[in-house]
mmCIF file of C-alpha atoms in Angstrom:
data_model
loop_
_atom_site.group_PDB
_atom_site.id
_atom_site.type_symbol
_atom_site.label_atom_id
_atom_site.label_comp_id
_atom_site.label_asym_id
_atom_site.label_seq_id
_atom_site.Cartn_x
_atom_site.Cartn_y
_atom_site.Cartn_z
ATOM 1 C CA UNK A 113 -12.602 -30.005 6.819
ATOM 2 C CA UNK A 114 -15.159 -32.502 8.199
ATOM 3 C CA UNK A 115 -18.234 -30.339 8.714
ATOM 4 C CA UNK A 116 -19.367 -32.622 11.573
ATOM 5 C CA UNK A 117 -16.155 -32.255 13.483
ATOM 6 C CA UNK A 118 -15.585 -29.844 16.372
ATOM 7 C CA UNK A 119 -15.114 -26.392 15.173
ATOM 8 C CA UNK A 120 -11.897 -24.798 16.195
ATOM 9 C CA UNK A 121 -11.986 -21.611 18.400
ATOM 10 C CA UNK A 122 -11.013 -18.236 16.982
ATOM 11 C CA UNK A 123 -10.399 -14.764 18.507
ATOM 12 C CA UNK A 124 -10.629 -11.566 16.664
ATOM 13 C CA UNK A 125 -8.149 -8.929 17.954
ATOM 14 C CA UNK A 126 -7.548 -5.640 16.131
ATOM 15 C CA UNK A 127 -8.182 -1.867 16.469
ATOM 16 C CA UNK A 128 -11.775 -0.626 16.622
ATOM 17 C CA UNK A 129 -11.423 2.174 14.026
ATOM 18 C CA UNK A 130 -11.089 -0.036 10.891
ATOM 19 C CA UNK A 131 -12.513 -3.285 12.186
ATOM 20 C CA UNK A 132 -15.991 -2.838 10.687
ATOM 21 C CA UNK A 133 -14.489 -2.163 7.283
ATOM 22 C CA UNK A 134 -12.026 -5.071 7.382
ATOM 23 C CA UNK A 135 -14.475 -7.600 8.867
ATOM 24 C CA UNK A 136 -17.828 -6.505 7.475
ATOM 25 C CA UNK A 137 -20.971 -8.558 8.225
ATOM 26 C CA UNK A 138 -20.769 -10.847 5.221
ATOM 27 C CA UNK A 139 -17.093 -11.695 6.163
ATOM 28 C CA UNK A 140 -17.921 -12.388 9.799
ATOM 29 C CA UNK A 141 -20.916 -14.537 8.832
ATOM 30 C CA UNK A 142 -18.618 -16.577 6.581
ATOM 31 C CA UNK A 143 -16.006 -16.906 9.289
ATOM 32 C CA UNK A 144 -18.757 -17.947 11.809
ATOM 33 C CA UNK A 145 -19.696 -20.937 9.545
ATOM 34 C CA UNK A 146 -16.117 -22.165 9.940
ATOM 35 C CA UNK A 147 -15.103 -21.501 13.592
ATOM 36 C CA UNK A 148 -16.475 -20.738 17.023
ATOM 37 C CA UNK A 149 -15.486 -17.148 17.756
ATOM 38 C CA UNK A 150 -14.666 -16.362 21.368
ATOM 39 C CA UNK A 151 -16.848 -13.602 22.567
ATOM 40 C CA UNK A 152 -16.757 -10.078 21.057
ATOM 41 C CA UNK A 153 -13.689 -8.738 19.272
ATOM 42 C CA UNK A 154 -10.949 -7.289 21.388
ATOM 43 C CA UNK A 155 -8.468 -4.570 20.854
ATOM 44 C CA UNK A 156 -4.754 -5.228 21.593
ATOM 45 C CA UNK A 157 -5.026 -3.212 24.863
ATOM 46 C CA UNK A 158 -8.128 -5.212 25.954
ATOM 47 C CA UNK A 159 -6.298 -8.389 25.204
ATOM 48 C CA UNK A 160 -3.382 -7.262 27.307
ATOM 49 C CA UNK A 161 -5.788 -6.683 30.218
ATOM 50 C CA UNK A 162 -7.338 -10.182 29.792
ATOM 51 C CA UNK A 163 -4.561 -12.469 28.312
ATOM 52 C CA UNK A 164 -6.156 -15.598 29.837
ATOM 53 C CA UNK A 165 -8.699 -15.587 26.898
ATOM 54 C CA UNK A 166 -5.864 -16.871 24.709
ATOM 55 C CA UNK A 167 -5.686 -20.235 26.519
ATOM 56 C CA UNK A 168 -8.179 -21.882 24.173
ATOM 57 C CA UNK A 169 -7.638 -19.844 21.038
ATOM 58 C CA UNK A 170 -6.591 -21.946 18.066
ATOM 59 C CA UNK A 171 -7.035 -19.280 15.319
ATOM 60 C CA UNK A 172 -6.068 -15.683 15.702
ATOM 61 C CA UNK A 173 -7.826 -13.277 13.356
ATOM 62 C CA UNK A 174 -6.382 -9.828 13.318
ATOM 63 C CA UNK A 175 -5.514 -6.799 11.205
ATOM 64 C CA UNK A 176 -4.372 -3.263 11.984
ATOM 65 C CA UNK A 177 -3.581 -2.997 15.648
ATOM 66 C CA UNK A 178 -2.500 -6.651 15.884
ATOM 67 C CA UNK A 179 -0.764 -7.985 19.116
ATOM 68 C CA UNK A 180 2.890 -8.706 18.984
ATOM 69 C CA UNK A 181 3.491 -12.340 18.688
ATOM 70 C CA UNK A 182 6.325 -12.653 21.186
ATOM 71 C CA UNK A 183 7.264 -15.333 23.747
ATOM 72 C CA UNK A 184 4.821 -13.787 26.322
ATOM 73 C CA UNK A 185 1.911 -13.924 24.019
ATOM 74 C CA UNK A 186 2.729 -17.418 22.870
ATOM 75 C CA UNK A 187 2.946 -18.606 26.426
ATOM 76 C CA UNK A 188 -0.635 -17.569 26.902
ATOM 77 C CA UNK A 189 -1.715 -19.247 23.686
ATOM 78 C CA UNK A 190 -0.563 -22.873 23.842
ATOM 79 C CA UNK A 191 -3.289 -24.101 21.397
ATOM 80 C CA UNK A 192 -2.542 -21.523 18.651
ATOM 81 C CA UNK A 193 -2.537 -23.136 15.239
ATOM 82 C CA UNK A 194 -2.718 -20.206 12.823
ATOM 83 C CA UNK A 195 -2.560 -16.455 12.549
ATOM 84 C CA UNK A 196 -4.526 -14.669 9.817
ATOM 85 C CA UNK A 197 -3.710 -10.941 9.340
ATOM 86 C CA UNK A 198 -6.193 -8.786 7.342
ATOM 87 C CA UNK A 199 -3.460 -6.109 6.748
ATOM 88 C CA UNK A 200 -0.314 -5.874 4.656
ATOM 89 C CA UNK A 201 2.938 -6.063 6.701
ATOM 90 C CA UNK A 202 3.571 -8.688 9.349
ATOM 91 C CA UNK A 203 7.169 -7.547 10.269
ATOM 92 C CA UNK A 204 6.036 -5.522 13.258
ATOM 93 C CA UNK A 205 4.243 -8.372 14.966
ATOM 94 C CA UNK A 206 6.330 -11.483 14.194
ATOM 95 C CA UNK A 207 9.329 -12.348 16.398
ATOM 96 C CA UNK A 208 11.895 -15.187 16.466
ATOM 97 C CA UNK A 209 9.836 -16.898 19.164
ATOM 98 C CA UNK A 210 6.827 -16.883 16.820
ATOM 99 C CA UNK A 211 8.822 -18.333 13.851
ATOM 100 C CA UNK A 212 10.296 -21.029 16.129
ATOM 101 C CA UNK A 213 6.708 -22.340 16.795
ATOM 102 C CA UNK A 214 6.228 -23.061 13.074
ATOM 103 C CA UNK A 215 2.687 -21.586 13.176
ATOM 104 C CA UNK A 216 1.534 -20.526 9.700
ATOM 105 C CA UNK A 217 0.737 -16.743 9.276
ATOM 106 C CA UNK A 218 -1.287 -15.285 6.452
ATOM 107 C CA UNK A 219 -0.930 -11.675 5.222
ATOM 108 C CA UNK A 220 -3.487 -9.852 3.193
ATOM 109 C CA UNK A 221 -0.750 -7.946 1.465
ATOM 110 C CA UNK A 222 -2.087 -9.048 -1.987
ATOM 111 C CA UNK A 223 -5.410 -7.483 -1.279
ATOM 112 C CA UNK A 224 -3.955 -4.353 0.183
ATOM 113 C CA UNK A 225 -1.800 -3.965 -2.877
ATOM 114 C CA UNK A 226 -4.870 -3.541 -5.133
ATOM 115 C CA UNK A 227 -5.744 0.048 -4.334
ATOM 116 C CA UNK A 228 -2.098 1.083 -3.919
ATOM 117 C CA UNK A 229 -1.444 -0.083 -7.387
ATOM 118 C CA UNK A 230 -4.469 1.661 -8.824
ATOM 119 C CA UNK A 231 -3.483 4.864 -7.149
ATOM 120 C CA UNK A 232 0.091 4.482 -8.485
ATOM 121 C CA UNK A 233 -1.145 3.807 -12.020
ATOM 122 C CA UNK A 234 -3.233 6.973 -11.934
ATOM 123 C CA UNK A 235 -0.222 8.988 -10.719
ATOM 124 C CA UNK A 236 2.078 7.481 -13.317
ATOM 125 C CA UNK A 237 -0.151 8.460 -16.110
ATOM 126 C CA UNK A 238 -0.626 11.962 -14.743
ATOM 127 C CA UNK A 239 3.166 12.200 -14.355
ATOM 128 C CA UNK A 240 3.790 11.102 -17.999
ATOM 129 C CA UNK A 241 1.517 14.001 -19.021
ATOM 130 C CA UNK A 242 3.231 16.224 -16.324
ATOM 131 C CA UNK A 243 -0.252 17.269 -15.170
ATOM 132 C CA UNK A 244 0.974 18.563 -11.741
ATOM 133 C CA UNK A 245 3.790 20.627 -13.222
ATOM 134 C CA UNK A 246 1.751 22.117 -16.012
ATOM 135 C CA UNK A 247 -1.093 22.924 -13.600
ATOM 136 C CA UNK A 248 1.141 24.817 -11.221
ATOM 137 C CA UNK A 249 2.854 26.587 -14.056
ATOM 138 C CA UNK A 250 -0.548 27.769 -15.355
ATOM 139 C CA UNK A 251 -1.683 28.910 -11.910
ATOM 140 C CA UNK A 252 1.606 30.918 -11.538
ATOM 141 C CA UNK A 253 1.613 32.449 -14.960
ATOM 142 C CA UNK A 254 -2.049 32.636 -15.649
ATOM 143 C CA UNK A 255 -1.355 31.527 -19.133
ATOM 144 C CA UNK A 256 -2.326 28.431 -21.076
ATOM 145 C CA UNK A 257 0.699 26.775 -22.612
ATOM 146 C CA UNK A 258 0.457 26.013 -26.334
ATOM 147 C CA UNK A 259 1.344 22.445 -27.288
ATOM 148 C CA UNK A 260 3.328 21.607 -24.141
ATOM 149 C CA UNK A 261 6.065 19.097 -24.412
ATOM 150 C CA UNK A 262 5.378 16.065 -22.256
ATOM 151 C CA UNK A 263 6.541 12.444 -22.433
ATOM 152 C CA UNK A 264 3.114 10.992 -22.675
ATOM 153 C CA UNK A 265 2.360 7.198 -22.441
ATOM 154 C CA UNK A 266 3.956 6.217 -25.764
ATOM 155 C CA UNK A 267 7.494 4.940 -25.606
ATOM 156 C CA UNK A 268 8.277 6.881 -22.413
ATOM 157 C CA UNK A 269 10.130 5.201 -19.466
ATOM 158 C CA UNK A 270 8.589 4.296 -16.122
ATOM 159 C CA UNK A 271 10.784 3.018 -13.394
ATOM 160 C CA UNK A 272 9.820 0.896 -10.467
ATOM 161 C CA UNK A 273 11.991 0.658 -7.324
ATOM 162 C CA UNK A 274 10.868 -2.679 -5.989
ATOM 163 C CA UNK A 275 8.937 -5.703 -7.402
ATOM 164 C CA UNK A 276 7.001 -6.909 -4.353
ATOM 165 C CA UNK A 277 3.184 -7.328 -4.341
ATOM 166 C CA UNK A 278 2.526 -3.679 -5.269
ATOM 167 C CA UNK A 279 5.405 -3.285 -7.688
ATOM 168 C CA UNK A 280 4.350 -6.376 -9.702
ATOM 169 C CA UNK A 281 0.758 -5.274 -9.747
ATOM 170 C CA UNK A 282 1.793 -1.864 -11.072
ATOM 171 C CA UNK A 283 3.925 -3.588 -13.762
ATOM 172 C CA UNK A 284 0.857 -5.673 -14.762
ATOM 173 C CA UNK A 285 -1.286 -2.550 -15.103
ATOM 174 C CA UNK A 286 1.459 -0.748 -17.118
ATOM 175 C CA UNK A 287 1.844 -3.644 -19.586
ATOM 176 C CA UNK A 288 -1.439 -2.391 -21.185
ATOM 177 C CA UNK A 289 0.379 0.915 -22.239
ATOM 178 C CA UNK A 290 3.119 1.487 -24.739
ATOM 179 C CA UNK A 291 5.785 2.336 -22.175
ATOM 180 C CA UNK A 292 9.284 1.028 -21.549
ATOM 181 C CA UNK A 293 9.183 -0.492 -18.051
ATOM 182 C CA UNK A 294 12.342 -0.555 -16.031
ATOM 183 C CA UNK A 295 12.834 -1.831 -12.487
ATOM 184 C CA UNK A 296 15.388 -2.373 -9.811
ATOM 185 C CA UNK A 297 14.999 -5.167 -7.350
ATOM 186 C CA UNK A 298 17.822 -7.285 -5.930
ATOM 187 C CA UNK A 299 15.539 -10.300 -5.243
ATOM 188 C CA UNK A 300 13.968 -10.560 -8.722
ATOM 189 C CA UNK A 301 15.611 -12.734 -11.296
ATOM 190 C CA UNK A 302 16.135 -11.653 -14.905
ATOM 191 C CA UNK A 303 13.833 -14.365 -16.262
ATOM 192 C CA UNK A 304 11.080 -13.505 -13.829
ATOM 193 C CA UNK A 305 11.388 -9.785 -14.825
ATOM 194 C CA UNK A 306 11.134 -10.676 -18.512
ATOM 195 C CA UNK A 307 7.960 -12.515 -17.853
ATOM 196 C CA UNK A 308 6.571 -9.363 -16.308
ATOM 197 C CA UNK A 309 7.653 -7.292 -19.307
ATOM 198 C CA UNK A 310 10.152 -5.449 -17.117
ATOM 199 C CA UNK A 311 13.806 -4.757 -17.777
ATOM 200 C CA UNK A 312 16.055 -4.857 -14.785
ATOM 201 C CA UNK A 313 18.585 -1.991 -14.401
ATOM 202 C CA UNK A 314 20.647 -0.458 -11.551
ATOM 203 C CA UNK A 315 19.112 2.136 -9.421
ATOM 204 C CA UNK A 316 21.285 4.911 -10.972
ATOM 205 C CA UNK A 317 20.037 4.176 -14.450
ATOM 206 C CA UNK A 318 16.495 3.901 -13.144
ATOM 207 C CA UNK A 319 16.489 7.477 -11.773
ATOM 208 C CA UNK A 320 18.531 8.980 -14.550
ATOM 209 C CA UNK A 321 16.559 7.669 -17.545
ATOM 210 C CA UNK A 322 12.923 7.358 -16.455
ATOM 211 C CA UNK A 323 10.232 10.062 -16.900
ATOM 212 C CA UNK A 324 8.404 8.613 -13.825
ATOM 213 C CA UNK A 325 9.923 6.770 -10.841
ATOM 214 C CA UNK A 326 7.709 4.907 -8.466
ATOM 215 C CA UNK A 327 8.916 3.614 -5.103
ATOM 216 C CA UNK A 328 7.726 0.159 -4.019
ATOM 217 C CA UNK A 329 10.699 -1.120 -1.977
ATOM 218 C CA UNK A 330 10.464 -2.437 1.642
ATOM 219 C CA UNK A 331 11.940 -0.317 4.373
ATOM 220 C CA UNK A 332 15.152 -2.143 5.453
ATOM 221 C CA UNK A 333 18.469 -0.909 6.932
ATOM 222 C CA UNK A 334 19.943 -0.938 3.416
ATOM 223 C CA UNK A 335 17.038 0.961 1.781
ATOM 224 C CA UNK A 336 16.465 3.563 4.567
ATOM 225 C CA UNK A 337 17.345 6.980 3.166
ATOM 226 C CA UNK A 338 18.629 5.468 -0.087
ATOM 227 C CA UNK A 339 16.793 7.855 -2.263
ATOM 228 C CA UNK A 340 19.134 10.804 -1.598
ATOM 229 C CA UNK A 341 20.554 13.897 -3.378
ATOM 230 C CA UNK A 342 22.550 12.217 -6.034
ATOM 231 C CA UNK A 343 19.562 10.178 -7.268
ATOM 232 C CA UNK A 344 17.133 12.935 -6.990
ATOM 233 C CA UNK A 345 19.373 15.329 -8.832
ATOM 234 C CA UNK A 346 19.780 12.866 -11.635
ATOM 235 C CA UNK A 347 16.047 12.801 -12.515
ATOM 236 C CA UNK A 348 15.186 13.857 -16.029
ATOM 237 C CA UNK A 349 13.674 17.376 -16.532
ATOM 238 C CA UNK A 350 10.040 17.335 -15.634
ATOM 239 C CA UNK A 351 10.216 13.999 -14.007
ATOM 240 C CA UNK A 352 7.805 12.742 -11.354
ATOM 241 C CA UNK A 353 8.739 10.735 -8.221
ATOM 242 C CA UNK A 354 5.950 8.722 -6.593
ATOM 243 C CA UNK A 355 6.229 7.289 -3.100
ATOM 244 C CA UNK A 356 3.393 4.934 -1.830
ATOM 245 C CA UNK A 357 5.845 2.686 0.038
ATOM 246 C CA UNK A 358 7.662 4.145 3.140
ATOM 247 C CA UNK A 359 8.591 7.709 3.779
ATOM 248 C CA UNK A 360 11.938 6.824 5.183
ATOM 249 C CA UNK A 361 13.130 5.415 1.865
ATOM 250 C CA UNK A 362 13.758 9.068 0.978
ATOM 251 C CA UNK A 363 16.256 11.506 2.564
ATOM 252 C CA UNK A 364 13.593 14.186 2.830
ATOM 253 C CA UNK A 365 15.899 16.948 3.766
ATOM 254 C CA UNK A 366 17.880 16.342 0.628
ATOM 255 C CA UNK A 367 14.626 15.959 -1.417
ATOM 256 C CA UNK A 368 13.359 19.411 -0.150
ATOM 257 C CA UNK A 369 16.590 21.003 -1.304
ATOM 258 C CA UNK A 370 16.316 19.386 -4.760
ATOM 259 C CA UNK A 371 12.703 20.250 -5.159
ATOM 260 C CA UNK A 372 13.410 23.883 -4.275
ATOM 261 C CA UNK A 373 16.300 24.102 -6.793
ATOM 262 C CA UNK A 374 14.442 22.161 -9.526
ATOM 263 C CA UNK A 375 10.814 23.451 -9.876
ATOM 264 C CA UNK A 376 10.524 21.198 -12.909
ATOM 265 C CA UNK A 377 10.351 18.091 -10.725
ATOM 266 C CA UNK A 378 7.289 16.796 -8.982
ATOM 267 C CA UNK A 379 7.216 14.537 -5.922
ATOM 268 C CA UNK A 380 3.905 12.761 -5.238
ATOM 269 C CA UNK A 381 4.210 11.649 -1.633
ATOM 270 C CA UNK A 382 1.504 9.467 -0.106
ATOM 271 C CA UNK A 383 3.823 8.633 2.755
ATOM 272 C CA UNK A 384 6.296 10.662 4.565
ATOM 273 C CA UNK A 385 8.851 10.395 7.454
ATOM 274 C CA UNK A 386 7.819 11.395 10.071
ATOM 275 C CA UNK A 387 4.216 10.884 9.475
ATOM 276 C CA UNK A 388 2.577 13.301 9.367
ATOM 277 C CA UNK A 389 5.332 15.815 8.571
ATOM 278 C CA UNK A 390 6.303 18.272 11.168
ATOM 279 C CA UNK A 391 4.169 21.474 10.995
ATOM 280 C CA UNK A 392 7.145 23.423 9.719
ATOM 281 C CA UNK A 393 8.162 20.956 7.120
ATOM 282 C CA UNK A 394 9.068 22.543 3.676
ATOM 283 C CA UNK A 395 6.998 19.741 2.074
ATOM 284 C CA UNK A 396 3.854 21.638 3.054
ATOM 285 C CA UNK A 397 4.950 24.754 1.101
ATOM 286 C CA UNK A 398 6.984 23.426 -1.791
ATOM 287 C CA UNK A 399 4.692 23.835 -4.833
ATOM 288 C CA UNK A 400 6.187 20.756 -6.516
ATOM 289 C CA UNK A 401 5.598 18.469 -3.469
ATOM 290 C CA UNK A 402 2.088 16.876 -3.684
ATOM 291 C CA UNK A 403 1.170 15.437 -0.248
ATOM 292 C CA UNK A 404 -1.639 12.928 0.090
ATOM 293 C CA UNK A 405 -2.709 11.094 3.348
ATOM 294 C CA UNK A 406 -2.325 7.472 2.418
ATOM 295 C CA UNK A 407 -4.932 7.727 -0.317
ATOM 296 C CA UNK A 408 -3.198 4.834 -2.011
ATOM 297 C CA UNK A 409 -4.008 2.468 0.836
ATOM 298 C CA UNK A 410 -7.178 0.628 1.317
ATOM 299 C CA UNK A 411 -9.984 2.983 2.434
ATOM 300 C CA UNK A 412 -13.561 2.295 3.373
ATOM 301 C CA UNK A 413 -15.184 -0.483 1.348
ATOM 302 C CA UNK A 414 -11.752 -1.256 -0.294
ATOM 303 C CA UNK A 415 -10.829 -2.855 3.042
ATOM 304 C CA UNK A 416 -13.426 -5.492 2.569
ATOM 305 C CA UNK A 417 -11.087 -7.224 0.256
ATOM 306 C CA UNK A 418 -8.640 -7.976 3.160
ATOM 307 C CA UNK A 419 -11.376 -9.556 5.160
ATOM 308 C CA UNK A 420 -12.520 -11.705 2.222
ATOM 309 C CA UNK A 421 -8.911 -12.905 1.743
ATOM 310 C CA UNK A 422 -8.625 -13.900 5.346
ATOM 311 C CA UNK A 423 -11.993 -15.777 5.261
ATOM 312 C CA UNK A 424 -10.990 -17.666 2.165
ATOM 313 C CA UNK A 425 -7.537 -18.576 3.649
ATOM 314 C CA UNK A 426 -9.253 -19.688 6.898
ATOM 315 C CA UNK A 427 -11.436 -22.066 4.828
ATOM 316 C CA UNK A 428 -8.372 -23.420 3.055
ATOM 317 C CA UNK A 429 -6.507 -23.926 6.327
ATOM 318 C CA UNK A 430 -9.356 -25.802 7.853
ATOM 319 C CA UNK A 431 -9.806 -28.015 4.825
ATOM 320 C CA UNK A 432 -5.994 -28.674 4.884
ATOM 321 C CA UNK A 433 -5.605 -27.043 1.488
ATOM 322 C CA UNK A 434 -2.469 -25.111 0.474
ATOM 323 C CA UNK A 435 -2.594 -21.557 1.641
ATOM 324 C CA UNK A 436 -2.210 -18.954 -0.997
ATOM 325 C CA UNK A 437 -1.022 -16.062 1.132
ATOM 326 C CA UNK A 438 1.166 -17.610 3.845
ATOM 327 C CA UNK A 439 4.353 -15.861 4.722
ATOM 328 C CA UNK A 440 7.559 -17.831 4.086
ATOM 329 C CA UNK A 441 9.787 -17.392 7.183
ATOM 330 C CA UNK A 442 12.828 -17.429 4.871
ATOM 331 C CA UNK A 443 11.731 -14.261 3.170
ATOM 332 C CA UNK A 444 9.920 -12.548 5.982
ATOM 333 C CA UNK A 445 12.806 -10.159 6.874
ATOM 334 C CA UNK A 446 12.757 -8.720 3.285
ATOM 335 C CA UNK A 447 9.119 -7.965 3.205
ATOM 336 C CA UNK A 448 7.684 -4.392 3.629
#
């Protein structure tokens, strides 16, 4: 980018609640060296009330609470050159009209994946030691088991359902341990999996042979409710199921029945469907269902990573350098 040239105009639109975390002062100051920001940040609702502000917007900076990039939005933004999203998924905001414009869009999914993968790694290691199961057994019996039999992290099996940003990062973390790493992912080639130290298997083998199964698949018509009674019943004795992806991947009614019938199993659910669960959901009372409120996702200062990624991508875009986190339209429909 020619530093003496006119700087493009940029508009920041996202929800207020997480904006200060995603775009902290050091990120905004870096962005302000690159573009001229149009007034104060707006929420999606404020933008809907004053759509004329988009007329001169060349760069849209956004995050959670992003506007939908439909034909009506694009008609108000004739100068739009790029969209940078400091959040993970862009499926809910992109439309055919947007892709037809050929405007590049950046996602911070890679930055958002970091804390999810860290949370997953912790739960995988706890699952291999069966910490949750043994803990509840001790609480119920008030006895300390002697030399409990657990898989541990030596030559045990961990299964990953999905090898997107998060699944691959989890696999990279687990390569440091002496575990047999299996995965199922229809979009991953055998050679790519081998480079990651992962053995590709069918979903039935994944569930029936792994001591811990962690879900990282996108929510698509073909994956909705795909983790149902047959797969859940096939889990090994004492196995742990972890879901940090989308709650609707699991048939939760079937899962509740399986967990009730098999107290040896543990389900660590950082996501549910619906979210939050209904007040009378059995997930609240099943002792082997561990519910957490999106603790795997970026929280507080962890969200700074997303803003830093957007700032760095903005700099590359303005310098006409290759973007590292642009979404390929050909693969957009298969993303989480």
